[in-house]
Amino acid sequence: MLIWFVVLYLLVSVGIGMYAATRVHSAKDFAVAGRHLPLPIVTATVFATWFGAETVLGISATFVKEGLGGVVADPFGAALCLILAGVFFANKLYRMNLLTIGDFYRLRYNRAVELIAAVCIVVSYLGWVSAQIMALGLVFNMVSGGAISNEMGMLVGALIVLTYTTFGGMWSVALLDFVQMTVIMGGMLFIAWWVSGMTGGVVAVVSHAEAAGKLNFFPQGDYTHWVPFIGAWMTMMLGSIPQQDVFQRITSAKNQKTAVRGSVLGGSLYFVFAFVPMFLAYSATLVDPKVFGDLLQQDSQLILPTLILEHTPVFAQVIFFGALLSAIMSCSSATLLAPSVAFTENILKHFILKDMSDKQFLRAMRITLWVFGAVVLGVALNSQLSIFKMVESAYKITLVAAFVPLAFGLYWPRANSQGALSAMVLGLATWMLCEVFEPSAIWPPQLLGLMMSFLGMLAGSLLPNWMGQHVEPHRQTNHHIVMQANAK
């Protein structure tokens, strides 16, 4: 019975996605929903940016093993990313009327900076999207009682998400996010209420977690504990800001005020609801300590789904897996769309197939979507990392390469192309060398890369121009457009 409810839910989701396709008449409609989304939908789609497989399965499992200190990156860093993006970046980026975040790097700096940023952004999505595909395979396997293998579940899930995203683009993502956020919030709260009845209530679970030391957030000890803690926090909080999916949600809003409010509200809602799966997973260890204690050592990602399948009625199972599928599918569609749009606009259009018409550009985005989908499916099928680790690792490259040029480009008039390139090269080189030669050091490689990126931007922008290039008239015009938007 459960599998048929899941099939019905998937059919409804595809139907909504296909309906959204009727609104797509141009590349702008496909990429940013024509910049027409109202506040409720913007809030929902921002919330769905993060509420995916890692939140329900990854964060909850990590919390049970490591406590709050182990989930500093997500939800703490992830939620702050969305709030900071709304407060400090949404206004300025929305006024520039761009199609992708990569366009900013071209307008503010030059095409070389655009190319490096676009490549880093696209590559960063491989782990994130693959984590969602892995979770889809896990869900299909569990609800079918093992009749559908993980590999087959990944393939089926990827095909479903690709189908409705191909036709509807950002319109499909946004409308489905709104519907799915309702399912997620209602479903998770109902399951939490049901499970709390088996553990003696919320207070009993929280008290047990506190006694076990799971609610200790800040590290105890010297800098050898604090530095990795800060590095994990920074990775998601800052490394996620220069991401295409965050940018798309900001610029899809109908106006500037909606962009800001939607980002802050969505990030705040995410932070609150991310604790519900953590509560559920920890409750499982109280319901049956022996079974879930063993599962914690074998595969902690299965704790929450196993609790639902073995200790709740079919009605509750339908609600939970409906909410879980909502979370994964909404996150999957957005994270497949974002790198596909970024690659088509900032690499294919400007460096390979120039002078494309709007119709050709739209077709190219849809083809790229399927190519990227095939690549992430291959990564998902062969990855040995956990869902949480795949997502957490995804933002290291954008943290060291893209964040500093974005932040300085918006807030420091003296930032120039030489500074941006220096920041990218030094950040990437430091990060990669540290990953190769000292990956387990006290200082996280991505934190050292971020620090060198800052130094590269300052030195490159303040020192004499070693690039030996003058600023062309069109570059002066572009720089003026950016500075004018920042000044408003």
Short mmCIF file of C-alpha atoms in Angstrom, two decimals:
data_model
loop_
_atom_site.label_atom_id
_atom_site.label_comp_id
_atom_site.label_asym_id
_atom_site.label_seq_id
_atom_site.Cartn_x
_atom_site.Cartn_y
_atom_site.Cartn_z
CA MET A 1 0.00 0.00 0.00
CA LEU A 2 2.82 2.41 0.87
CA ILE A 3 4.51 2.11 -2.52
CA TRP A 4 1.25 2.91 -4.32
CA PHE A 5 0.78 6.07 -2.27
CA VAL A 6 4.31 7.05 -3.21
CA VAL A 7 3.59 6.42 -6.89
CA LEU A 8 0.43 8.54 -6.67
CA TYR A 9 2.35 11.35 -5.01
CA LEU A 10 5.00 11.26 -7.73
CA LEU A 11 2.35 11.42 -10.46
CA VAL A 12 0.76 14.46 -8.82
CA SER A 13 4.17 16.13 -8.55
CA VAL A 14 4.90 15.53 -12.22
CA GLY A 15 1.46 16.89 -13.09
CA ILE A 16 2.12 20.11 -11.18
CA GLY A 17 5.50 20.41 -12.85
CA MET A 18 3.98 19.96 -16.29
CA TYR A 19 1.33 22.58 -15.52
CA ALA A 20 4.11 24.99 -14.61
CA ALA A 21 5.64 24.36 -18.04
CA THR A 22 2.76 26.30 -19.63
CA ARG A 23 4.27 29.47 -18.13
CA VAL A 24 7.65 29.00 -19.81
CA HIS A 25 7.90 31.08 -22.98
CA SER A 26 11.50 32.27 -22.85
CA ALA A 27 14.91 31.51 -21.38
CA LYS A 28 14.23 34.07 -18.63
CA ASP A 29 11.02 32.23 -17.67
CA PHE A 30 12.94 28.97 -17.51
CA ALA A 31 15.90 30.33 -15.51
CA VAL A 32 14.29 32.80 -13.06
CA ALA A 33 10.51 32.34 -13.52
CA GLY A 34 10.32 35.68 -15.34
CA ARG A 35 11.00 37.45 -11.99
CA HIS A 36 7.30 37.17 -11.07
CA LEU A 37 7.20 35.08 -7.86
CA PRO A 38 5.24 36.44 -4.84
CA LEU A 39 6.46 36.33 -1.24
CA PRO A 40 4.85 33.01 -0.17
CA ILE A 41 6.38 31.15 -3.11
CA VAL A 42 9.77 32.82 -2.73
CA THR A 43 9.79 31.91 0.97
CA ALA A 44 8.85 28.32 0.14
CA THR A 45 11.49 27.94 -2.55
CA VAL A 46 14.20 29.48 -0.32
CA PHE A 47 13.20 27.08 2.48
CA ALA A 48 13.43 24.19 0.02
CA THR A 49 16.97 25.27 -0.96
CA TRP A 50 18.32 23.30 1.99
CA PHE A 51 15.51 21.11 3.25
CA GLY A 52 16.49 17.99 1.34
CA ALA A 53 18.06 14.60 1.90
CA GLU A 54 20.84 15.96 4.09
CA THR A 55 18.35 17.62 6.46
CA VAL A 56 16.04 14.65 6.96
CA LEU A 57 18.56 11.80 6.75
CA GLY A 58 22.05 13.32 7.02
CA ILE A 59 21.74 15.96 9.75
CA SER A 60 19.51 13.78 11.92
CA ALA A 61 22.00 10.87 11.79
CA THR A 62 24.97 13.15 12.46
CA PHE A 63 23.21 14.71 15.45
CA VAL A 64 22.56 11.31 17.03
CA LYS A 65 26.25 10.44 16.70
CA GLU A 66 27.95 13.77 17.41
CA GLY A 67 25.38 16.11 18.97
CA LEU A 68 24.79 19.76 18.07
CA GLY A 69 28.51 20.41 17.66
CA GLY A 70 28.55 17.98 14.74
CA VAL A 71 25.86 19.86 12.80
CA VAL A 72 27.34 23.35 13.00
CA ALA A 73 27.63 23.47 9.20
CA ASP A 74 24.01 22.53 8.67
CA PRO A 75 21.52 23.77 9.88
CA PHE A 76 23.39 26.59 11.67
CA GLY A 77 25.67 27.63 8.81
CA ALA A 78 23.13 26.86 6.10
CA ALA A 79 20.34 28.90 7.70
CA LEU A 80 22.67 31.84 8.30
CA CYS A 81 23.72 31.66 4.65
CA LEU A 82 20.15 32.33 3.50
CA ILE A 83 19.61 35.08 6.07
CA LEU A 84 22.91 36.79 5.22
CA ALA A 85 22.16 36.48 1.51
CA GLY A 86 18.84 38.25 2.09
CA VAL A 87 20.22 41.02 4.29
CA PHE A 88 23.50 41.84 2.52
CA PHE A 89 23.30 40.51 -1.06
CA ALA A 90 19.67 40.32 -2.25
CA ASN A 91 19.13 44.07 -2.72
CA LYS A 92 22.28 44.64 -4.73
CA LEU A 93 22.03 41.54 -6.92
CA TYR A 94 18.32 41.96 -7.63
CA ARG A 95 18.83 45.52 -8.90
CA MET A 96 21.39 44.32 -11.44
CA ASN A 97 18.75 42.20 -13.27
CA LEU A 98 21.13 39.31 -14.03
CA LEU A 99 20.30 35.82 -15.28
CA THR A 100 23.01 33.99 -13.30
CA ILE A 101 25.43 34.73 -10.49
CA GLY A 102 28.22 34.19 -13.04
CA ASP A 103 27.03 37.27 -14.93
CA PHE A 104 28.06 39.38 -11.94
CA TYR A 105 31.68 38.25 -12.22
CA ARG A 106 31.74 39.20 -15.91
CA LEU A 107 30.16 42.63 -15.39
CA ARG A 108 32.19 43.51 -12.30
CA TYR A 109 35.51 42.02 -13.44
CA ASN A 110 36.07 40.26 -16.79
CA ARG A 111 35.37 37.07 -18.72
CA ALA A 112 38.32 35.18 -17.21
CA VAL A 113 36.92 35.71 -13.71
CA GLU A 114 33.47 34.72 -14.98
CA LEU A 115 34.81 31.48 -16.45
CA ILE A 116 36.69 30.42 -13.29
CA ALA A 117 33.73 31.27 -11.07
CA ALA A 118 31.26 29.44 -13.31
CA VAL A 119 33.41 26.29 -13.42
CA CYS A 120 33.79 26.28 -9.64
CA ILE A 121 30.06 26.81 -9.12
CA VAL A 122 29.08 24.02 -11.54
CA VAL A 123 31.60 21.57 -10.04
CA SER A 124 30.37 22.33 -6.51
CA TYR A 125 26.93 20.95 -7.38
CA LEU A 126 28.18 17.46 -8.20
CA GLY A 127 28.27 16.30 -4.59
CA TRP A 128 25.13 18.13 -3.54
CA VAL A 129 22.88 16.82 -6.31
CA SER A 130 24.39 13.36 -6.07
CA ALA A 131 23.41 13.29 -2.39
CA GLN A 132 19.78 13.94 -3.34
CA ILE A 133 19.84 11.20 -5.98
CA MET A 134 21.35 8.77 -3.46
CA ALA A 135 18.53 9.60 -1.04
CA LEU A 136 15.89 8.98 -3.71
CA GLY A 137 17.35 5.52 -4.26
CA LEU A 138 17.29 4.85 -0.53
CA VAL A 139 13.65 5.90 -0.22
CA PHE A 140 12.47 3.78 -3.15
CA ASN A 141 14.37 0.81 -1.77
CA MET A 142 12.82 1.13 1.68
CA VAL A 143 9.19 1.81 0.68
CA SER A 144 9.26 -1.10 -1.77
CA GLY A 145 10.57 -3.47 0.89
CA GLY A 146 13.74 -4.06 -1.12
CA ALA A 147 11.92 -4.86 -4.39
CA ILE A 148 13.51 -1.77 -5.96
CA SER A 149 17.28 -1.69 -5.56
CA ASN A 150 19.09 1.48 -4.51
CA GLU A 151 20.58 1.78 -8.00
CA MET A 152 17.24 1.40 -9.74
CA GLY A 153 15.67 3.85 -7.29
CA MET A 154 18.34 6.42 -8.12
CA LEU A 155 17.67 6.01 -11.84
CA VAL A 156 13.87 6.24 -11.52
CA GLY A 157 14.08 9.22 -9.15
CA ALA A 158 16.49 11.10 -11.39
CA LEU A 159 14.28 10.53 -14.45
CA ILE A 160 11.17 11.83 -12.66
CA VAL A 161 12.89 14.99 -11.42
CA LEU A 162 14.54 15.63 -14.79
CA THR A 163 11.23 15.26 -16.62
CA TYR A 164 9.26 18.00 -14.91
CA THR A 165 12.28 20.28 -14.47
CA THR A 166 13.08 20.06 -18.19
CA PHE A 167 9.69 21.37 -19.17
CA GLY A 168 8.95 23.88 -16.41
CA GLY A 169 12.37 25.09 -15.26
CA MET A 170 12.25 27.54 -12.36
CA TRP A 171 8.45 27.75 -12.62
CA SER A 172 8.21 24.00 -11.91
CA VAL A 173 10.74 24.29 -9.10
CA ALA A 174 8.93 27.22 -7.47
CA LEU A 175 5.36 25.87 -7.65
CA LEU A 176 6.38 22.41 -6.49
CA ASP A 177 8.43 23.92 -3.67
CA PHE A 178 5.33 25.73 -2.43
CA VAL A 179 3.23 22.55 -2.47
CA GLN A 180 6.01 20.42 -1.07
CA MET A 181 6.87 22.84 1.74
CA THR A 182 3.30 22.49 2.95
CA VAL A 183 3.61 18.70 2.89
CA ILE A 184 7.02 18.82 4.61
CA MET A 185 5.96 21.10 7.45
CA GLY A 186 2.64 19.39 8.10
CA GLY A 187 4.07 15.88 7.74
CA MET A 188 7.10 16.42 9.94
CA LEU A 189 5.08 18.04 12.72
CA PHE A 190 2.53 15.21 12.67
CA ILE A 191 5.23 12.53 12.83
CA ALA A 192 6.99 14.38 15.65
CA TRP A 193 3.72 14.48 17.61
CA TRP A 194 3.15 10.76 16.98
CA VAL A 195 6.65 9.67 17.93
CA SER A 196 6.74 11.87 21.04
CA GLY A 197 3.85 9.80 22.35
CA MET A 198 6.11 6.74 22.31
CA THR A 199 8.94 8.40 24.23
CA GLY A 200 7.11 10.21 27.03
CA GLY A 201 6.90 13.56 25.27
CA VAL A 202 9.21 16.24 23.91
CA VAL A 203 10.56 17.19 27.34
CA ALA A 204 11.67 13.62 28.04
CA VAL A 205 13.57 13.40 24.73
CA VAL A 206 15.23 16.78 25.17
CA SER A 207 16.20 16.00 28.78
CA HIS A 208 17.74 12.67 27.74
CA ALA A 209 19.69 14.35 24.93
CA GLU A 210 20.94 17.03 27.32
CA ALA A 211 22.06 14.45 29.87
CA ALA A 212 23.92 12.59 27.13
CA GLY A 213 25.76 15.78 26.14
CA LYS A 214 24.12 15.99 22.71
CA LEU A 215 23.01 19.61 23.20
CA ASN A 216 26.53 20.97 23.75
CA PHE A 217 27.06 23.27 20.80
CA PHE A 218 30.31 25.15 21.35
CA PRO A 219 33.54 23.12 21.53
CA GLN A 220 35.27 22.54 24.85
CA GLY A 221 39.00 23.13 24.72
CA ASP A 222 41.68 25.23 23.06
CA TYR A 223 42.08 26.44 19.48
CA THR A 224 42.57 22.88 18.21
CA HIS A 225 38.85 22.39 18.82
CA TRP A 226 37.66 25.87 17.88
CA VAL A 227 39.41 26.21 14.52
CA PRO A 228 37.78 23.13 12.89
CA PHE A 229 34.46 24.24 14.39
CA ILE A 230 34.73 27.68 12.78
CA GLY A 231 35.91 26.14 9.51
CA ALA A 232 32.84 23.88 9.30
CA TRP A 233 30.56 26.80 10.09
CA MET A 234 32.17 29.09 7.50
CA THR A 235 32.03 26.46 4.77
CA MET A 236 28.24 26.41 4.55
CA MET A 237 27.54 29.93 5.79
CA LEU A 238 29.77 31.74 3.30
CA GLY A 239 30.56 29.11 0.66
CA SER A 240 26.88 28.74 -0.21
CA ILE A 241 26.22 32.43 -0.86
CA PRO A 242 27.84 32.55 -4.34
CA GLN A 243 25.64 29.67 -5.53
CA GLN A 244 23.31 29.76 -8.50
CA ASP A 245 20.32 28.21 -6.70
CA VAL A 246 20.43 30.82 -3.92
CA PHE A 247 20.80 33.54 -6.56
CA GLN A 248 17.90 32.16 -8.63
CA ARG A 249 15.54 32.30 -5.66
CA ILE A 250 16.50 35.91 -4.94
CA THR A 251 16.15 37.11 -8.51
CA SER A 252 12.94 35.16 -9.22
CA ALA A 253 11.01 37.40 -6.82
CA LYS A 254 8.57 39.93 -8.23
CA ASN A 255 10.39 42.85 -6.61
CA GLN A 256 13.38 43.75 -4.49
CA LYS A 257 11.52 43.82 -1.16
CA THR A 258 10.11 40.35 -1.80
CA ALA A 259 13.60 39.04 -2.59
CA VAL A 260 14.96 40.24 0.76
CA ARG A 261 11.99 39.16 2.87
CA GLY A 262 11.65 35.78 1.16
CA SER A 263 15.30 34.93 1.75
CA VAL A 264 15.25 35.90 5.43
CA LEU A 265 11.91 34.17 6.11
CA GLY A 266 12.90 31.03 4.22
CA GLY A 267 16.21 30.78 6.07
CA SER A 268 14.53 31.29 9.44
CA LEU A 269 11.89 28.63 8.72
CA TYR A 270 14.57 26.21 7.62
CA PHE A 271 16.51 26.67 10.85
CA VAL A 272 13.44 25.92 12.97
CA PHE A 273 12.23 22.88 11.02
CA ALA A 274 15.67 21.31 10.65
CA PHE A 275 15.43 20.36 14.33
CA VAL A 276 12.38 18.16 13.75
CA PRO A 277 14.29 15.31 12.00
CA MET A 278 16.95 15.54 14.72
CA PHE A 279 14.27 15.12 17.37
CA LEU A 280 12.81 12.13 15.50
CA ALA A 281 16.15 10.36 15.04
CA TYR A 282 17.14 10.79 18.66
CA SER A 283 13.70 9.56 19.75
CA ALA A 284 14.41 6.33 17.87
CA THR A 285 17.31 5.57 20.22
CA LEU A 286 14.85 5.76 23.14
CA VAL A 287 12.13 3.70 21.48
CA ASP A 288 14.46 0.72 20.89
CA PRO A 289 18.01 1.34 22.16
CA LYS A 290 19.36 -2.06 21.07
CA VAL A 291 18.13 -2.05 17.46
CA PHE A 292 18.88 1.60 16.75
CA GLY A 293 22.15 1.47 18.64
CA ASP A 294 23.33 -1.25 16.27
CA LEU A 295 21.98 0.66 13.27
CA LEU A 296 23.87 3.75 14.42
CA GLN A 297 27.12 1.84 13.99
CA GLN A 298 26.16 0.21 10.67
CA ASP A 299 24.38 2.96 8.71
CA SER A 300 23.04 5.87 10.75
CA GLN A 301 21.17 7.28 7.74
CA LEU A 302 18.66 4.42 8.07
CA ILE A 303 17.67 5.27 11.67
CA LEU A 304 14.81 7.60 10.86
CA PRO A 305 13.25 5.62 7.96
CA THR A 306 13.53 2.40 9.99
CA LEU A 307 11.79 4.02 12.96
CA ILE A 308 8.88 5.04 10.75
CA LEU A 309 8.55 1.69 8.97
CA GLU A 310 8.74 -0.48 12.10
CA HIS A 311 7.02 1.63 14.76
CA THR A 312 4.26 3.63 13.07
CA PRO A 313 1.02 2.71 11.20
CA VAL A 314 0.72 2.91 7.40
CA PHE A 315 -1.00 6.29 7.62
CA ALA A 316 1.99 7.79 9.43
CA GLN A 317 4.38 6.09 6.99
CA VAL A 318 2.57 7.66 4.04
CA ILE A 319 2.84 11.10 5.64
CA PHE A 320 6.53 10.69 6.50
CA PHE A 321 7.68 9.36 3.15
CA GLY A 322 5.51 11.89 1.36
CA ALA A 323 7.26 14.64 3.32
CA LEU A 324 10.67 13.05 2.72
CA LEU A 325 10.08 12.74 -1.02
CA SER A 326 8.86 16.34 -1.07
CA ALA A 327 12.06 17.49 0.56
CA ILE A 328 14.33 15.48 -1.72
CA MET A 329 12.52 16.24 -4.98
CA SER A 330 12.25 19.98 -4.36
CA CYS A 331 15.95 20.13 -3.53
CA SER A 332 16.90 17.86 -6.45
CA SER A 333 15.05 19.86 -9.09
CA ALA A 334 16.56 23.15 -7.95
CA THR A 335 20.09 21.79 -7.70
CA LEU A 336 19.87 20.21 -11.13
CA LEU A 337 18.53 23.39 -12.70
CA ALA A 338 21.03 25.81 -11.14
CA PRO A 339 24.33 24.43 -12.53
CA SER A 340 22.70 23.72 -15.89
CA VAL A 341 21.65 27.36 -16.27
CA ALA A 342 25.02 28.59 -15.02
CA PHE A 343 26.96 26.37 -17.43
CA THR A 344 24.80 27.34 -20.43
CA GLU A 345 24.89 31.08 -19.73
CA ASN A 346 28.43 31.59 -18.45
CA ILE A 347 30.41 28.94 -20.32
CA LEU A 348 28.52 27.64 -23.35
CA LYS A 349 27.00 30.95 -24.49
CA HIS A 350 29.98 33.21 -23.88
CA PHE A 351 32.87 30.90 -24.75
CA ILE A 352 31.65 28.13 -27.08
CA LEU A 353 28.33 28.76 -28.88
CA LYS A 354 28.12 32.52 -29.15
CA ASP A 355 25.20 34.54 -30.59
CA MET A 356 22.50 32.00 -29.69
CA SER A 357 18.90 33.10 -30.11
CA ASP A 358 16.59 32.94 -27.09
CA LYS A 359 14.99 29.76 -28.45
CA GLN A 360 18.39 28.12 -28.97
CA PHE A 361 19.49 29.23 -25.53
CA LEU A 362 16.41 27.66 -23.93
CA ARG A 363 17.02 24.41 -25.82
CA ALA A 364 20.68 24.43 -24.76
CA MET A 365 19.70 24.80 -21.09
CA ARG A 366 17.37 21.80 -21.33
CA ILE A 367 20.00 19.63 -23.03
CA THR A 368 22.60 20.66 -20.44
CA LEU A 369 20.14 19.71 -17.70
CA TRP A 370 20.06 16.10 -18.94
CA VAL A 371 23.82 15.92 -19.41
CA PHE A 372 24.41 17.16 -15.89
CA GLY A 373 21.75 14.75 -14.61
CA ALA A 374 23.61 11.84 -16.18
CA VAL A 375 26.90 12.97 -14.61
CA VAL A 376 25.50 13.29 -11.08
CA LEU A 377 23.74 9.95 -11.42
CA GLY A 378 27.13 8.40 -12.19
CA VAL A 379 28.68 10.11 -9.15
CA ALA A 380 25.82 8.95 -6.92
CA LEU A 381 26.13 5.36 -8.07
CA ASN A 382 29.85 5.26 -7.28
CA SER A 383 30.20 7.47 -4.20
CA GLN A 384 31.15 6.01 -0.82
CA LEU A 385 30.53 9.21 1.16
CA SER A 386 27.53 9.76 3.43
CA ILE A 387 24.78 12.15 2.34
CA PHE A 388 25.79 14.70 4.99
CA LYS A 389 29.48 14.63 4.01
CA MET A 390 28.68 14.96 0.31
CA VAL A 391 26.65 18.10 0.93
CA GLU A 392 29.08 19.58 3.45
CA SER A 393 32.00 19.12 1.03
CA ALA A 394 30.18 20.70 -1.90
CA TYR A 395 30.75 24.30 -0.82
CA LYS A 396 34.47 24.22 -0.15
CA ILE A 397 35.37 25.16 -3.72
CA THR A 398 32.98 28.13 -3.88
CA LEU A 399 34.13 29.29 -0.45
CA VAL A 400 37.78 29.55 -1.52
CA ALA A 401 37.19 30.77 -5.08
CA ALA A 402 33.92 32.67 -5.44
CA PHE A 403 32.89 34.25 -2.12
CA VAL A 404 35.61 36.89 -1.75
CA PRO A 405 35.31 38.27 -5.33
CA LEU A 406 31.53 38.48 -4.85
CA ALA A 407 31.60 40.21 -1.46
CA PHE A 408 34.42 42.60 -2.33
CA GLY A 409 32.94 43.28 -5.74
CA LEU A 410 29.71 44.45 -4.15
CA TYR A 411 31.15 46.38 -1.21
CA TRP A 412 34.65 47.57 -2.16
CA PRO A 413 34.93 49.95 -5.12
CA ARG A 414 38.68 49.37 -5.45
CA ALA A 415 38.28 45.64 -6.12
CA ASN A 416 39.44 44.89 -9.67
CA SER A 417 40.00 41.99 -12.06
CA GLN A 418 43.60 41.54 -10.93
CA GLY A 419 42.44 41.26 -7.32
CA ALA A 420 39.65 38.82 -8.22
CA LEU A 421 41.98 36.55 -10.18
CA SER A 422 44.58 36.66 -7.40
CA ALA A 423 41.91 35.76 -4.84
CA MET A 424 40.69 32.82 -6.93
CA VAL A 425 44.13 31.44 -7.75
CA LEU A 426 45.52 31.75 -4.22
CA GLY A 427 42.34 30.42 -2.62
CA LEU A 428 42.09 27.40 -4.90
CA ALA A 429 45.81 26.60 -4.81
CA THR A 430 46.01 26.79 -1.01
CA TRP A 431 42.90 24.67 -0.54
CA MET A 432 43.97 21.97 -3.00
CA LEU A 433 47.53 21.74 -1.68
CA CYS A 434 46.30 21.44 1.90
CA GLU A 435 43.75 18.79 0.91
CA VAL A 436 46.51 16.74 -0.74
CA PHE A 437 49.30 17.10 1.82
CA GLU A 438 47.58 17.85 5.15
CA PRO A 439 43.82 17.12 4.91
CA SER A 440 43.41 16.24 8.60
CA ALA A 441 45.29 19.21 10.04
CA ILE A 442 43.84 21.40 12.78
CA TRP A 443 43.36 24.16 10.25
CA PRO A 444 40.73 23.04 7.70
CA PRO A 445 42.06 23.42 4.13
CA GLN A 446 39.01 25.45 3.06
CA LEU A 447 39.52 27.94 5.92
CA LEU A 448 43.14 28.48 4.92
CA GLY A 449 42.00 28.84 1.32
CA LEU A 450 39.48 31.52 2.35
CA MET A 451 42.13 33.46 4.25
CA MET A 452 44.50 33.38 1.25
CA SER A 453 41.63 34.45 -1.00
CA PHE A 454 41.17 37.56 1.15
CA LEU A 455 44.89 38.32 0.96
CA GLY A 456 44.88 37.77 -2.80
CA MET A 457 42.03 40.22 -3.30
CA LEU A 458 43.66 42.92 -1.17
CA ALA A 459 47.13 42.51 -2.68
CA GLY A 460 45.94 42.15 -6.27
CA SER A 461 43.67 45.19 -6.09
CA LEU A 462 46.13 47.51 -4.30
CA LEU A 463 49.38 46.60 -6.05
CA PRO A 464 50.34 47.97 -9.50
CA ASN A 465 48.62 46.32 -12.47
CA TRP A 466 50.86 43.37 -13.41
CA MET A 467 48.32 42.19 -15.98
CA GLY A 468 49.39 45.01 -18.27
CA GLN A 469 45.87 45.69 -19.48
CA HIS A 470 43.92 48.92 -19.65
CA VAL A 471 40.23 49.00 -18.85
CA GLU A 472 38.25 48.85 -22.07
CA PRO A 473 35.30 51.24 -22.59
CA HIS A 474 32.70 48.47 -22.19
CA ARG A 475 34.40 47.34 -18.97
CA GLN A 476 34.17 50.90 -17.63
CA THR A 477 30.47 50.92 -18.46
CA ASN A 478 29.88 47.57 -16.77
CA HIS A 479 31.79 48.65 -13.67
CA HIS A 480 29.68 51.81 -13.53
CA ILE A 481 26.48 49.73 -13.72
CA VAL A 482 27.60 47.57 -10.81
CA MET A 483 28.67 50.50 -8.66
CA GLN A 484 25.45 52.37 -9.44
CA ALA A 485 23.40 49.36 -8.34
CA ASN A 486 25.45 49.05 -5.15
CA ALA A 487 25.01 52.72 -4.29
CA LYS A 488 21.21 52.63 -4.39
#
